[in-house]
Tab-separated table of C-alpha atoms and ligand atoms in Angstrom:
chain	number	residue	atom	x	y	z
A	1	MET	CA	-60.384	121.277	122.552
A	2	PRO	CA	-61.844	124.013	123.562
A	3	HIS	CA	-59.455	127.322	124.769
A	4	PHE	CA	-60.540	130.455	126.348
A	5	ASP	CA	-58.316	133.508	125.455
A	6	PHE	CA	-56.419	135.001	129.140
A	7	ASP	CA	-54.190	137.570	127.720
A	8	ASP	CA	-57.124	140.619	129.140
A	9	TYR	CA	-57.526	139.626	132.386
A	10	GLY	CA	-54.772	140.811	135.405
A	11	PHE	CA	-52.395	137.917	136.420
A	12	ASP	CA	-54.486	137.142	139.707
A	13	THR	CA	-57.032	136.214	137.598
A	14	ARG	CA	-55.235	134.859	135.068
A	15	ALA	CA	-53.472	132.498	138.195
A	16	VAL	CA	-57.452	132.001	139.392
A	17	ARG	CA	-58.678	131.373	136.074
A	18	ALA	CA	-56.898	130.564	132.826
A	19	GLY	CA	-57.237	127.097	131.464
A	20	HIS	CA	-60.151	126.071	132.902
A	21	VAL	CA	-63.323	125.511	130.764
A	22	ARG	CA	-65.803	124.024	133.169
A	23	THR	CA	-67.096	120.048	132.558
A	24	ASN	CA	-71.227	119.833	132.461
A	25	GLU	CA	-71.039	119.080	135.910
A	26	GLY	CA	-70.626	122.756	136.309
A	27	GLU	CA	-67.903	122.130	139.004
A	28	GLN	CA	-66.295	124.879	140.527
A	29	SER	CA	-62.713	124.038	141.664
A	30	GLU	CA	-60.513	122.431	138.491
A	31	PRO	CA	-61.585	117.983	138.321
A	32	ILE	CA	-59.446	115.394	138.393
A	33	PHE	CA	-58.917	113.599	135.976
A	34	ALA	CA	-57.442	110.523	136.990
A	35	THR	CA	-57.465	108.007	133.587
A	36	SER	CA	-54.713	107.276	132.304
A	37	SER	CA	-57.031	106.737	128.210
A	38	TYR	CA	-59.306	108.529	126.551
A	39	THR	CA	-62.578	106.542	124.129
A	40	PHE	CA	-63.616	107.116	120.333
A	41	GLY	CA	-67.173	107.537	119.399
A	42	SER	CA	-65.527	105.684	116.057
A	43	ALA	CA	-62.519	103.493	114.389
A	44	ALA	CA	-62.443	106.872	112.128
A	45	GLU	CA	-62.453	109.309	115.211
A	46	ALA	CA	-59.913	106.990	116.838
A	47	ALA	CA	-58.122	107.277	113.648
A	48	ALA	CA	-58.596	110.625	112.976
A	49	ARG	CA	-57.469	111.386	116.761
A	50	PHE	CA	-53.852	109.854	115.950
A	51	SER	CA	-52.727	111.196	113.233
A	52	GLY	CA	-53.506	114.240	114.161
A	53	ALA	CA	-55.313	115.082	111.754
A	54	THR	CA	-58.171	116.239	115.210
A	55	THR	CA	-57.155	116.904	118.177
A	56	GLY	CA	-58.144	115.379	121.673
A	57	ASN	CA	-57.140	113.757	124.364
A	58	ILE	CA	-55.375	110.029	123.967
A	59	TYR	CA	-53.647	108.787	126.542
A	60	SER	CA	-52.188	110.471	130.038
A	61	ARG	CA	-48.339	110.248	128.972
A	62	PHE	CA	-49.215	112.855	126.808
A	63	THR	CA	-53.351	114.272	126.987
A	64	ASN	CA	-54.725	115.249	130.295
A	65	PRO	CA	-57.665	117.965	131.021
A	66	THR	CA	-56.120	118.154	134.689
A	67	VAL	CA	-52.065	118.563	133.299
A	68	ARG	CA	-53.150	120.743	130.405
A	69	VAL	CA	-55.169	123.079	132.407
A	70	PHE	CA	-51.479	123.323	134.662
A	71	GLU	CA	-49.675	124.234	131.299
A	72	GLN	CA	-52.747	126.775	130.096
A	73	ARG	CA	-52.353	128.423	133.505
A	74	LEU	CA	-48.580	128.929	133.492
A	75	ALA	CA	-48.012	129.621	130.098
A	76	SER	CA	-50.253	132.639	130.398
A	77	LEU	CA	-48.553	133.919	133.545
A	78	GLU	CA	-45.853	133.410	131.494
A	79	GLY	CA	-46.336	135.141	128.321
A	80	GLY	CA	-45.563	132.169	126.861
A	81	GLU	CA	-47.337	130.105	124.052
A	82	ARG	CA	-46.908	126.475	125.509
A	83	CYS	CA	-46.701	124.638	127.916
A	84	VAL	CA	-45.085	121.125	128.559
A	85	ALA	CA	-45.338	119.104	132.031
A	86	THR	CA	-43.560	117.046	132.986
A	87	SER	CA	-43.225	114.706	136.291
A	88	SER	CA	-39.536	116.729	137.743
A	89	GLY	CA	-37.655	119.971	137.754
A	90	MET	CA	-34.881	118.337	136.698
A	91	ALA	CA	-37.242	116.400	134.010
A	92	ALA	CA	-38.272	119.546	132.014
A	93	ILE	CA	-34.424	120.377	131.990
A	94	LEU	CA	-33.274	117.339	130.603
A	95	THR	CA	-36.723	117.194	128.226
A	96	THR	CA	-35.857	120.950	126.929
A	97	CYS	CA	-32.356	119.408	125.889
A	98	MET	CA	-33.720	116.245	124.486
A	99	GLY	CA	-36.105	117.828	122.426
A	100	LEU	CA	-33.807	120.859	121.486
A	101	LEU	CA	-30.310	119.180	121.006
A	102	LYS	CA	-27.950	116.561	118.852
A	103	ALA	CA	-24.439	114.977	119.018
A	104	GLY	CA	-21.841	117.227	118.193
A	105	ASP	CA	-23.883	121.066	119.700
A	106	HIS	CA	-22.597	122.615	122.105
A	107	ILE	CA	-23.808	123.950	125.747
A	108	VAL	CA	-22.918	127.700	127.479
A	109	ALA	CA	-23.917	127.151	131.067
A	110	SER	CA	-23.770	129.533	134.659
A	111	ARG	CA	-21.479	127.960	137.224
A	112	SER	CA	-23.835	128.829	139.419
A	113	ILE	CA	-26.136	126.332	138.592
A	114	PHE	CA	-28.854	124.406	140.235
A	115	GLY	CA	-25.926	120.691	141.399
A	116	PRO	CA	-28.311	118.069	139.403
A	117	THR	CA	-28.019	119.940	136.615
A	118	VAL	CA	-24.617	120.195	136.022
A	119	LEU	CA	-23.866	116.527	136.401
A	120	LEU	CA	-26.419	116.079	134.176
A	121	PHE	CA	-25.053	117.625	132.010
A	122	ASN	CA	-21.630	116.828	132.720
A	123	THR	CA	-21.861	113.253	133.195
A	124	ILE	CA	-25.069	112.665	130.907
A	125	LEU	CA	-25.268	114.723	127.924
A	126	ALA	CA	-21.825	114.443	127.692
A	127	ARG	CA	-22.497	110.086	126.793
A	128	PHE	CA	-24.678	110.989	124.169
A	129	GLY	CA	-22.000	113.946	122.794
A	130	VAL	CA	-23.406	117.400	123.573
A	131	GLU	CA	-20.591	119.151	125.937
A	132	THR	CA	-20.625	122.161	128.359
A	133	THR	CA	-18.599	125.047	129.212
A	134	PHE	CA	-19.885	126.566	132.222
A	135	VAL	CA	-19.045	130.427	132.932
A	136	PRO	CA	-19.530	132.874	135.991
A	137	GLN	CA	-22.820	133.727	135.696
A	138	THR	CA	-22.951	137.988	135.928
A	139	ASP	CA	-20.215	138.026	133.775
A	140	VAL	CA	-21.547	138.587	130.398
A	141	ASP	CA	-17.978	138.727	128.377
A	142	ALA	CA	-17.263	135.666	129.487
A	143	TRP	CA	-21.156	133.737	128.046
A	144	GLU	CA	-19.943	135.492	124.223
A	145	LYS	CA	-16.530	134.009	124.453
A	146	ALA	CA	-17.766	130.921	124.884
A	147	ILE	CA	-19.511	130.405	122.474
A	148	ARG	CA	-18.330	127.683	120.015
A	149	PRO	CA	-19.545	127.714	116.223
A	150	ASN	CA	-21.830	124.608	117.177
A	151	THR	CA	-23.327	126.432	120.594
A	152	ARG	CA	-27.221	126.170	120.667
A	153	LEU	CA	-27.993	126.522	123.956
A	154	LEU	CA	-27.992	129.358	126.938
A	155	PHE	CA	-28.712	127.779	130.092
A	156	LEU	CA	-28.826	129.585	133.809
A	157	GLU	CA	-30.530	129.473	136.360
A	158	THR	CA	-31.370	133.382	138.269
A	159	PRO	CA	-31.278	134.951	140.632
A	160	SER	CA	-28.888	131.407	141.644
A	161	ASN	CA	-28.587	128.983	144.431
A	162	PRO	CA	-26.924	129.261	147.062
A	163	LEU	CA	-25.614	132.651	146.442
A	164	ILE	CA	-28.527	134.204	145.043
A	165	GLU	CA	-25.782	136.372	142.241
A	166	VAL	CA	-28.755	137.568	139.694
A	167	ALA	CA	-27.776	137.307	135.546
A	168	ASP	CA	-28.690	139.991	133.290
A	169	ILE	CA	-31.268	138.043	131.227
A	170	ALA	CA	-31.503	140.162	128.808
A	171	ALA	CA	-28.107	140.794	128.063
A	172	LEU	CA	-28.113	138.034	127.305
A	173	ALA	CA	-30.937	136.659	125.414
A	174	ASP	CA	-28.807	139.677	122.864
A	175	VAL	CA	-25.753	137.332	123.254
A	176	ALA	CA	-27.480	134.188	122.927
A	177	HIS	CA	-29.187	135.387	120.026
A	178	ARG	CA	-26.280	137.691	117.759
A	179	HIS	CA	-24.890	134.100	118.089
A	180	GLY	CA	-27.572	131.875	116.578
A	181	CYS	CA	-28.602	130.309	120.363
A	182	TRP	CA	-32.194	129.673	122.586
A	183	LEU	CA	-31.545	131.241	126.306
A	184	ALA	CA	-32.866	128.744	128.596
A	185	VAL	CA	-33.452	130.519	132.196
A	186	ASP	CA	-34.684	127.882	134.872
A	187	ASN	CA	-37.221	130.792	136.639
A	188	CYS	CA	-37.415	128.671	139.574
A	189	PHE	CA	-36.065	131.097	141.930
A	190	CYS	CA	-38.762	133.676	141.198
A	191	THR	CA	-41.625	132.923	139.223
A	192	PRO	CA	-43.559	134.124	137.008
A	193	ALA	CA	-44.485	136.299	139.892
A	194	LEU	CA	-41.623	138.249	140.089
A	195	GLN	CA	-40.176	137.981	137.129
A	196	ARG	CA	-41.386	136.681	133.408
A	197	PRO	CA	-37.983	135.971	131.500
A	198	LEU	CA	-39.901	135.947	128.501
A	199	SER	CA	-40.825	138.924	128.245
A	200	LEU	CA	-37.034	139.664	128.592
A	201	GLY	CA	-35.742	138.215	125.670
A	202	ALA	CA	-35.738	133.868	126.835
A	203	ASP	CA	-36.555	132.257	124.267
A	204	ILE	CA	-37.437	128.518	127.255
A	205	VAL	CA	-38.333	129.122	130.586
A	206	ILE	CA	-38.026	125.505	132.921
A	207	HIS	CA	-39.549	125.538	136.405
A	208	SER	CA	-39.307	123.243	138.881
A	209	ALA	CA	-42.409	122.897	139.724
A	210	THR	CA	-42.112	121.031	143.124
A	211	LYS	CA	-40.360	124.252	145.280
A	212	TYR	CA	-43.434	127.986	145.204
A	213	ILE	CA	-45.420	126.564	142.853
A	214	ASP	CA	-46.227	124.220	144.791
A	215	GLY	CA	-45.178	125.528	147.687
A	216	GLN	CA	-46.416	123.907	150.288
A	217	GLY	CA	-43.642	121.154	150.099
A	218	ARG	CA	-45.946	118.158	148.906
A	219	CYS	CA	-45.157	117.208	145.808
A	220	ILE	CA	-42.368	116.396	142.873
A	221	GLY	CA	-42.974	118.351	139.235
A	222	GLY	CA	-41.264	121.110	136.314
A	223	ALA	CA	-42.367	122.332	133.453
A	224	VAL	CA	-41.121	123.886	129.822
A	225	VAL	CA	-42.288	127.493	128.303
A	226	GLY	CA	-41.796	129.038	125.564
A	227	SER	CA	-43.029	129.164	122.129
A	228	GLU	CA	-45.698	126.745	120.046
A	229	ALA	CA	-42.432	126.300	117.936
A	230	LEU	CA	-39.583	125.403	120.049
A	231	VAL	CA	-41.982	124.167	123.274
A	232	GLY	CA	-45.113	122.619	120.984
A	233	GLY	CA	-42.333	121.011	118.852
A	234	GLY	CA	-39.358	119.390	120.151
A	235	ILE	CA	-39.420	119.479	123.780
A	236	TYR	CA	-43.269	118.041	123.164
A	237	GLY	CA	-42.621	115.318	121.014
A	238	PHE	CA	-39.582	113.819	123.230
A	239	LEU	CA	-42.601	113.821	126.244
A	240	ARG	CA	-44.714	112.263	124.399
A	241	THR	CA	-42.769	109.828	123.139
A	242	ALA	CA	-40.192	109.332	126.008
A	243	GLY	CA	-42.808	109.645	128.695
A	244	PRO	CA	-41.754	111.597	132.041
A	245	SER	CA	-44.618	113.548	132.570
A	246	MET	CA	-47.147	114.953	135.404
A	247	SER	CA	-49.222	112.426	137.359
A	248	PRO	CA	-52.907	114.639	137.168
A	249	PHE	CA	-53.087	114.727	140.829
A	250	ASN	CA	-49.801	116.888	140.978
A	251	ALA	CA	-50.739	118.545	138.043
A	252	TRP	CA	-53.931	119.313	140.207
A	253	VAL	CA	-51.546	120.694	143.463
A	254	PHE	CA	-50.041	122.756	140.976
A	255	LEU	CA	-53.015	124.630	139.528
A	256	LYS	CA	-53.690	125.551	142.860
A	257	GLY	CA	-50.791	126.617	143.913
A	258	LEU	CA	-50.379	128.735	141.073
A	259	GLU	CA	-54.498	130.938	142.259
A	260	THR	CA	-52.156	131.793	145.113
A	261	LEU	CA	-48.088	132.423	144.111
A	262	ARG	CA	-48.527	136.157	143.868
A	263	ILE	CA	-49.763	136.931	146.952
A	264	ARG	CA	-47.067	133.825	149.057
A	265	MET	CA	-43.993	134.611	147.307
A	266	GLN	CA	-45.330	138.754	148.579
A	267	ALA	CA	-44.821	137.295	151.627
A	268	HIS	CA	-42.371	135.647	150.983
A	269	CYS	CA	-40.178	137.996	149.720
A	270	ALA	CA	-41.174	140.227	153.011
A	271	SER	CA	-40.004	138.272	155.379
A	272	ALA	CA	-36.090	137.575	153.454
A	273	LEU	CA	-35.659	140.973	152.991
A	274	GLN	CA	-36.711	141.376	156.608
A	275	LEU	CA	-34.374	138.588	157.707
A	276	ALA	CA	-31.566	139.209	155.709
A	277	GLN	CA	-30.862	143.783	156.620
A	278	TRP	CA	-31.095	141.683	160.416
A	279	LEU	CA	-28.405	138.825	159.558
A	280	GLU	CA	-26.009	141.318	158.103
A	281	GLU	CA	-25.247	143.467	161.229
A	282	GLN	CA	-24.910	139.750	163.605
A	283	PRO	CA	-22.062	138.873	164.773
A	284	GLY	CA	-20.176	136.060	163.257
A	285	VAL	CA	-21.702	136.695	159.959
A	286	THR	CA	-18.596	137.641	157.136
A	287	ARG	CA	-21.602	138.492	155.112
A	288	VAL	CA	-25.044	138.027	153.593
A	289	ASN	CA	-26.299	137.235	150.063
A	290	TYR	CA	-29.282	138.608	149.057
A	291	PRO	CA	-30.788	140.730	145.518
A	292	GLY	CA	-32.219	143.108	148.313
A	293	LEU	CA	-30.157	144.428	150.178
A	294	ALA	CA	-27.403	147.441	148.647
A	295	SER	CA	-24.730	145.624	149.700
A	296	HIS	CA	-25.687	143.539	146.374
A	297	PRO	CA	-23.226	143.642	143.331
A	298	GLN	CA	-26.636	143.199	140.694
A	299	HIS	CA	-28.953	144.948	143.120
A	300	ALA	CA	-29.593	147.217	140.895
A	301	LEU	CA	-30.583	144.503	138.511
A	302	ALA	CA	-33.019	142.939	139.771
A	303	ALA	CA	-34.234	145.678	141.240
A	304	ARG	CA	-35.124	146.159	137.545
A	305	GLN	CA	-35.888	142.944	136.051
A	306	GLN	CA	-37.850	141.714	138.963
A	307	THR	CA	-40.799	142.827	141.052
A	308	ALA	CA	-39.228	141.479	144.339
A	309	PHE	CA	-35.832	139.914	145.271
A	310	GLY	CA	-37.086	135.731	146.340
A	311	GLY	CA	-37.629	133.956	148.699
A	312	VAL	CA	-33.868	132.000	149.057
A	313	LEU	CA	-30.766	133.841	150.896
A	314	SER	CA	-27.639	132.423	152.457
A	315	PHE	CA	-24.853	133.973	154.715
A	316	ASP	CA	-21.257	133.104	155.378
A	317	LEU	CA	-20.244	132.559	158.921
A	318	GLU	CA	-16.531	132.936	160.467
A	319	GLY	CA	-16.314	129.429	161.822
A	320	GLY	CA	-16.192	127.405	158.207
A	321	ARG	CA	-18.170	124.060	158.631
A	322	GLU	CA	-18.178	123.902	161.999
A	323	ALA	CA	-19.619	127.314	162.952
A	324	ALA	CA	-22.629	126.589	160.242
A	325	TRP	CA	-23.102	122.894	160.867
A	326	LYS	CA	-23.978	124.376	164.679
A	327	LEU	CA	-25.858	127.033	163.727
A	328	ILE	CA	-28.340	123.934	161.682
A	329	ASP	CA	-27.732	121.466	164.816
A	330	SER	CA	-29.396	124.726	166.751
A	331	VAL	CA	-32.451	125.138	165.300
A	332	ARG	CA	-35.843	124.807	166.860
A	333	LEU	CA	-38.606	125.442	164.449
A	334	ILE	CA	-36.586	125.719	160.989
A	335	SER	CA	-36.542	122.618	159.172
A	336	ILE	CA	-33.057	120.547	157.672
A	337	THR	CA	-34.082	119.759	154.102
A	338	ALA	CA	-32.283	121.315	150.891
A	339	ASN	CA	-35.883	121.866	149.554
A	340	LEU	CA	-37.294	125.678	149.679
A	341	GLY	CA	-40.088	127.439	147.995
A	342	ASP	CA	-42.040	125.754	151.148
A	343	SER	CA	-44.763	128.023	154.030
A	344	LYS	CA	-41.969	125.855	156.205
A	345	SER	CA	-38.664	127.711	156.150
A	346	THR	CA	-36.099	125.478	155.812
A	347	ILE	CA	-32.141	125.814	156.710
A	348	THR	CA	-29.346	124.071	154.572
A	349	HIS	CA	-25.464	123.175	154.093
A	350	PRO	CA	-24.869	123.371	150.588
A	351	ALA	CA	-21.369	121.689	150.622
A	352	THR	CA	-22.315	118.685	151.728
A	353	THR	CA	-25.376	118.498	150.423
A	354	THR	CA	-26.395	119.789	147.464
A	355	HIS	CA	-23.119	121.199	145.710
A	356	GLY	CA	-21.852	117.698	147.577
A	357	ARG	CA	-21.657	116.221	144.125
A	358	ILE	CA	-19.247	118.274	142.280
A	359	SER	CA	-15.479	118.381	142.726
A	360	PRO	CA	-14.486	120.538	145.910
A	361	GLU	CA	-12.681	122.695	142.699
A	362	ALA	CA	-15.571	122.991	141.679
A	363	ARG	CA	-17.698	124.598	144.587
A	364	ALA	CA	-14.624	126.129	145.262
A	365	ALA	CA	-14.476	128.507	141.966
A	366	ALA	CA	-18.413	128.530	142.319
A	367	GLY	CA	-18.152	130.557	145.685
A	368	ILE	CA	-19.877	127.918	148.084
A	369	THR	CA	-17.215	127.924	150.765
A	370	GLU	CA	-17.765	125.547	153.976
A	371	GLY	CA	-19.136	127.659	155.791
A	372	LEU	CA	-22.443	128.890	153.940
A	373	VAL	CA	-25.554	128.841	154.898
A	374	ARG	CA	-28.814	128.623	152.974
A	375	ILE	CA	-31.766	129.890	154.112
A	376	ALA	CA	-35.401	129.078	151.760
A	377	VAL	CA	-37.964	131.622	154.644
A	378	GLY	CA	-40.704	130.411	155.018
A	379	LEU	CA	-44.258	132.014	155.585
A	380	GLU	CA	-44.385	131.748	159.610
A	381	ASP	CA	-44.115	134.681	162.176
A	382	VAL	CA	-40.145	136.561	161.188
A	383	ALA	CA	-40.053	137.613	163.999
A	384	ASP	CA	-39.646	133.062	165.352
A	385	ILE	CA	-37.600	132.563	162.291
A	386	GLN	CA	-35.446	135.688	163.448
A	387	ALA	CA	-35.754	134.320	166.751
A	388	ASP	CA	-34.315	130.187	166.132
A	389	LEU	CA	-31.374	131.309	163.929
A	390	GLN	CA	-30.506	134.461	166.822
A	391	ARG	CA	-29.859	131.709	169.420
A	392	GLY	CA	-28.134	129.353	166.870
A	393	LEU	CA	-25.632	132.614	166.198
A	394	GLU	CA	-24.931	133.265	169.663
A	395	GLY	CA	-23.680	129.560	169.990
A	396	VAL	CA	-21.432	129.952	167.755
A	397	SER	CA	-20.210	133.654	167.597
B	1	LIG	C1	-34.887	121.763	142.817
B	1	LIG	C2	-34.595	122.766	141.188
B	1	LIG	C3	-34.536	121.807	140.165
B	1	LIG	C4	-34.807	120.398	139.911
B	1	LIG	O1	-36.327	119.993	139.954
B	1	LIG	P1	-37.215	118.939	140.864
B	1	LIG	O2	-38.455	118.950	140.492
B	1	LIG	O3	-36.082	119.087	142.715
B	1	LIG	O4	-36.208	118.238	139.976
B	1	LIG	C5	-34.182	122.409	139.199
B	1	LIG	N1	-33.853	123.688	139.407
B	1	LIG	C6	-33.772	124.706	140.288
B	1	LIG	C7	-33.503	126.042	140.693
B	1	LIG	C8	-34.413	124.157	141.531
B	1	LIG	O5	-33.744	124.738	142.658
């Protein structure tokens, strides 16, 4: 495959151009290769391609040129050697675990990770002999204490959902490596526009491309980024054989999303900060979780580790579930949906939606209260989002 080296270019240039090699048609925008298979010039060429003696396209479960442009572009933005695109963010997490772990292995994970990830670890991986211990996101000592001789993987998401807790990636990478483990970071909330975990020592970066990479709430997809040895080895091997692959159409949507990622993130972050500061002053709001606020316990860490504070915030209402539901039911503009990373602002009640399937005890331990409301701030006028919330807050206080 022809490969362009974009290492000398800046982030924005790579976001727009990395990975695309023009075909003979001279297209300006990347083409969608809607083909399941590829033809060979001869039987010998087919044999060489299948054996791996020569590289090239074989079958779109594991080789598709549009998917490859997305993979190379995202790898370049994350500063990784290799990216494998998957059918969803959950498929990216599953593919990582299936590619790296075996029965008898142990995972240490933050207890603040995405609800379905907790279920994947506890109910599915557990059936295949992989056990998981959950620890507080921000307590580095607790991570180290939870490590056993058979621990292979440390897994976290920072900032976390829905409490927006920030984990110290460099410190946890150090813990992982001292114990011969890998550190995997779900970088969904920040994207490489705000945070590059590999540069902080992480071994694997995981994405739900469904969120900010798409940016407009259209497609489901995911990705794993890291070294050629890790991602190009067992992780790609699992994808090739088991097939949780990204469709070429979705890859095209995502790679176009990468072109505007940084400027979109900048706008999401600016509006989220403004709303967080405003919410902190509203009666009936007992706590606002946003790392851009000086009141956030990991504000200094976030300022060091991220280039901005992200587009998601959450806050607690004095009146518990009743107040939270009443606020949510009163909005007219903001969409009531659990998705995030969309140009349209969304509002959700984590305790009864995204985190409704985990046990009440686990939910309480993770700090997800009945009065908690999460907002993923979109790209509408911030004054309109604020007015929408203002009306709702007046109704509950
Ligand atoms: C949405 C999400 C996922 C799962 O991604 P899907 O594309 O929905 O499968 C994983 N991690 C985080 C942090 C998410 O927000």
